[in-house]
Short mmCIF file of C-alpha atoms in Angstrom, two decimals:
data_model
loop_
_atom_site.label_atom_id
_atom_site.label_comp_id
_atom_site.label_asym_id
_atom_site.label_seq_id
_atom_site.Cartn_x
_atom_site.Cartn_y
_atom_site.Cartn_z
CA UNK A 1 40.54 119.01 124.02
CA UNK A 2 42.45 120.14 120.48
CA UNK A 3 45.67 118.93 122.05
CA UNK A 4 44.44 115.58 123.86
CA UNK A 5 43.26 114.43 119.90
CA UNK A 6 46.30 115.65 118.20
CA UNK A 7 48.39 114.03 120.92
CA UNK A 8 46.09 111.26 119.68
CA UNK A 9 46.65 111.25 116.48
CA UNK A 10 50.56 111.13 116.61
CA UNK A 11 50.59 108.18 118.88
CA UNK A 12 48.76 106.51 116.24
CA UNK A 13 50.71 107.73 113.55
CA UNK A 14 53.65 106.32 115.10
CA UNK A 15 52.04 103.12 115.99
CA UNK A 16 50.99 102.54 112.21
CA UNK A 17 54.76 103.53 111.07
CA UNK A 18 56.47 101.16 113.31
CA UNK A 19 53.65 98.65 112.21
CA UNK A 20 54.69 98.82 108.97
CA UNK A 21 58.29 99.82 109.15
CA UNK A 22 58.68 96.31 111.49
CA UNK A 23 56.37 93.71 110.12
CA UNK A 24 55.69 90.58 112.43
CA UNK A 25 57.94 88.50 111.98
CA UNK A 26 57.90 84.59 113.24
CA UNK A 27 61.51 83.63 113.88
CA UNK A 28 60.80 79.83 114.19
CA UNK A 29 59.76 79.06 110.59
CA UNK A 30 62.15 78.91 107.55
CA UNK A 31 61.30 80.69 104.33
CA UNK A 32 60.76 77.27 102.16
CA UNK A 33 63.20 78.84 99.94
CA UNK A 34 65.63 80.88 102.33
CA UNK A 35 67.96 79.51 104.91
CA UNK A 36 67.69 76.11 106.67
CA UNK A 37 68.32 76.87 110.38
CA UNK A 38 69.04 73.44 112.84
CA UNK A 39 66.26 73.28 115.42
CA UNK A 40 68.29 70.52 118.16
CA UNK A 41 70.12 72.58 120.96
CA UNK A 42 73.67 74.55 121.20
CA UNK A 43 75.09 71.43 121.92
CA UNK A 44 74.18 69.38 119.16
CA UNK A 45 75.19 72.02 116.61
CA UNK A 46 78.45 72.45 118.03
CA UNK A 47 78.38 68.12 117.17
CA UNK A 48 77.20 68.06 114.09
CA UNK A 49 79.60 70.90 112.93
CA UNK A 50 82.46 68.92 114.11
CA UNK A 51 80.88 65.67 112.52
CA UNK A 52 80.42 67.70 109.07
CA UNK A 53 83.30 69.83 109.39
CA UNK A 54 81.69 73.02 108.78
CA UNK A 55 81.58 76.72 110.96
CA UNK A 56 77.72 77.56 112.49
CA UNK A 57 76.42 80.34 111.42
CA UNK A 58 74.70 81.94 114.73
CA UNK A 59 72.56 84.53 114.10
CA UNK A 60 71.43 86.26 117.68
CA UNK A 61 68.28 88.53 117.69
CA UNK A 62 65.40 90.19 119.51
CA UNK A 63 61.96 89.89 118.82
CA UNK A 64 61.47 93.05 119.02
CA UNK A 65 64.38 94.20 117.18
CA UNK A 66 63.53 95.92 113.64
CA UNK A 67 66.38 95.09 111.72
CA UNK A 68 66.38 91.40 113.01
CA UNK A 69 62.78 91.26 111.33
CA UNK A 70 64.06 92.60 108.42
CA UNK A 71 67.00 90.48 108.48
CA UNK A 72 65.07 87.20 108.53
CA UNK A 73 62.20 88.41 106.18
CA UNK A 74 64.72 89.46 103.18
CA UNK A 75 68.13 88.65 102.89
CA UNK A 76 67.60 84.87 104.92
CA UNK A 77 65.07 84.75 102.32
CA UNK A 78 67.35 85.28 99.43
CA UNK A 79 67.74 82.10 97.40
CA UNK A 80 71.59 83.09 96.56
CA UNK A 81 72.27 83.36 100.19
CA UNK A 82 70.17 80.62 100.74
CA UNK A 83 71.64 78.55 98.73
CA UNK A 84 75.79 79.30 100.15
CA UNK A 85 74.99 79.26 103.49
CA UNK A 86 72.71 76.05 103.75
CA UNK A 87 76.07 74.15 101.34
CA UNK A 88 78.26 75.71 104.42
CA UNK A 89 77.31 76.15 107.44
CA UNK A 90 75.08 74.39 110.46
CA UNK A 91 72.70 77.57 110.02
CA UNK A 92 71.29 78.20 114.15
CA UNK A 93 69.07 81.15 115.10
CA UNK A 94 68.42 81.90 118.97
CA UNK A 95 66.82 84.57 120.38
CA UNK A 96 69.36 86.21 122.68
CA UNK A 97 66.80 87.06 125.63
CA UNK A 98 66.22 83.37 126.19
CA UNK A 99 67.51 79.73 126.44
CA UNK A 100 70.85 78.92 124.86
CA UNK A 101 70.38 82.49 123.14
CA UNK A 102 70.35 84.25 126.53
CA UNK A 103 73.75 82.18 127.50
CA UNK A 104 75.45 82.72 123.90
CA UNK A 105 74.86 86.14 124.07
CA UNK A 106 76.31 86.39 127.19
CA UNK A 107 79.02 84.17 126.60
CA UNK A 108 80.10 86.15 123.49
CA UNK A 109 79.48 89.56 124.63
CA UNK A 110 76.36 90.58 122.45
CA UNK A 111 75.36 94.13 122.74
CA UNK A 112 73.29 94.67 120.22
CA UNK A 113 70.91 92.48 117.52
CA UNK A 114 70.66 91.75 115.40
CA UNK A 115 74.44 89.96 115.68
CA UNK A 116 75.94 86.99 113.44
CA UNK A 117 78.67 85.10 114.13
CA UNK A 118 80.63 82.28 112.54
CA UNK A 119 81.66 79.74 115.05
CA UNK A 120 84.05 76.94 114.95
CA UNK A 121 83.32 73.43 116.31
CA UNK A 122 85.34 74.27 119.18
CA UNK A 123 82.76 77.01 120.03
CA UNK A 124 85.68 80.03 119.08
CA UNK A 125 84.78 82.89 116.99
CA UNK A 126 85.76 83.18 113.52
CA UNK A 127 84.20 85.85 111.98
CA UNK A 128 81.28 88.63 113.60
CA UNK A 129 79.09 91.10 111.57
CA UNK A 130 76.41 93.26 113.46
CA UNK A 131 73.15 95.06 112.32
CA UNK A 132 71.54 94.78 109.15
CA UNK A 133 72.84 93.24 106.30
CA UNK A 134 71.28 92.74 102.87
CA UNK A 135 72.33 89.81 100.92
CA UNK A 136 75.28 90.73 98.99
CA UNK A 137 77.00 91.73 102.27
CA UNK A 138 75.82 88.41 104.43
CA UNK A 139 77.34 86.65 101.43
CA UNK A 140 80.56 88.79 101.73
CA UNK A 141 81.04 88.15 105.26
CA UNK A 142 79.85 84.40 105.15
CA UNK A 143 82.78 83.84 102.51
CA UNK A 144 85.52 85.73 104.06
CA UNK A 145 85.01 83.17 107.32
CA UNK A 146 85.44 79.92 104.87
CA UNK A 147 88.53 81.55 103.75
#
């Protein structure tokens, strides 16, 4: 009986740890203050980037991924980051297990989330960063692909 409540009490140990280590996260709604992300389809970002002359910024995730929730609750949150990519970039978000996310992620060999990729009008790869990145480094990697 000792070991059926300590088995217990780990499992919900763990659960409360990954509770709070991975906060819910809605992936739909902008931060009123954090990045602007287009809500059309693939299609029409690929237009409007052509129309404006700018790269998309495609950020690919999970919902269950972590570091994806972490991702979009602090450094798309960051009014400095914010505030370079919305000047930019079409900003798109897709979750990579469905829709156009499913087919990006297939047609640009994702293999992990969360990923972000700067895309050309023409649909071509420009720049790629993986994981986690807190704001100083999205800005870093967001510049070198205007360059």
């Amino acid at each position: 009986m000792k070991n059926i409540i300590y088995i217990a009490l780990i499992a919900l140990g763990i659960f409360a740890v990954n509770a709070f280590m991975n906060p819910a996260v809605d992936f739909n709604s902008d931060n009123k203050d954090g990045i602007k992300f287009h809500r059309g389809t693939w299609k029409e970002a690929l237009a409007i980037a052509k129309k404006d002359k700018k790269l998309i910024f495609l950020d690919i995730y999970a919902t269950w991924c972590g570091p994806c929730k972490r991702l979009k609750s602090t450094t798309f949150s960051n009014s400095r980051v914010a505030k370079y990519f919305n000047a930019n970039f079409i900003n798109v978000t897709l979750d990579g297990e469905k829709g156009d996310g499913e087919i990006l992620a297939e047609k640009y060999s994702i293999t992990g989330y969360p990923t972000l990729l700067f895309i050309n009008a023409d649909g071509n790869v420009i720049a790629k960063g993986d994981g986690y990145m807190d704001g100083d480094e999205l800005l870093h990697l967001g510049r070198s692909a205007v360059r």
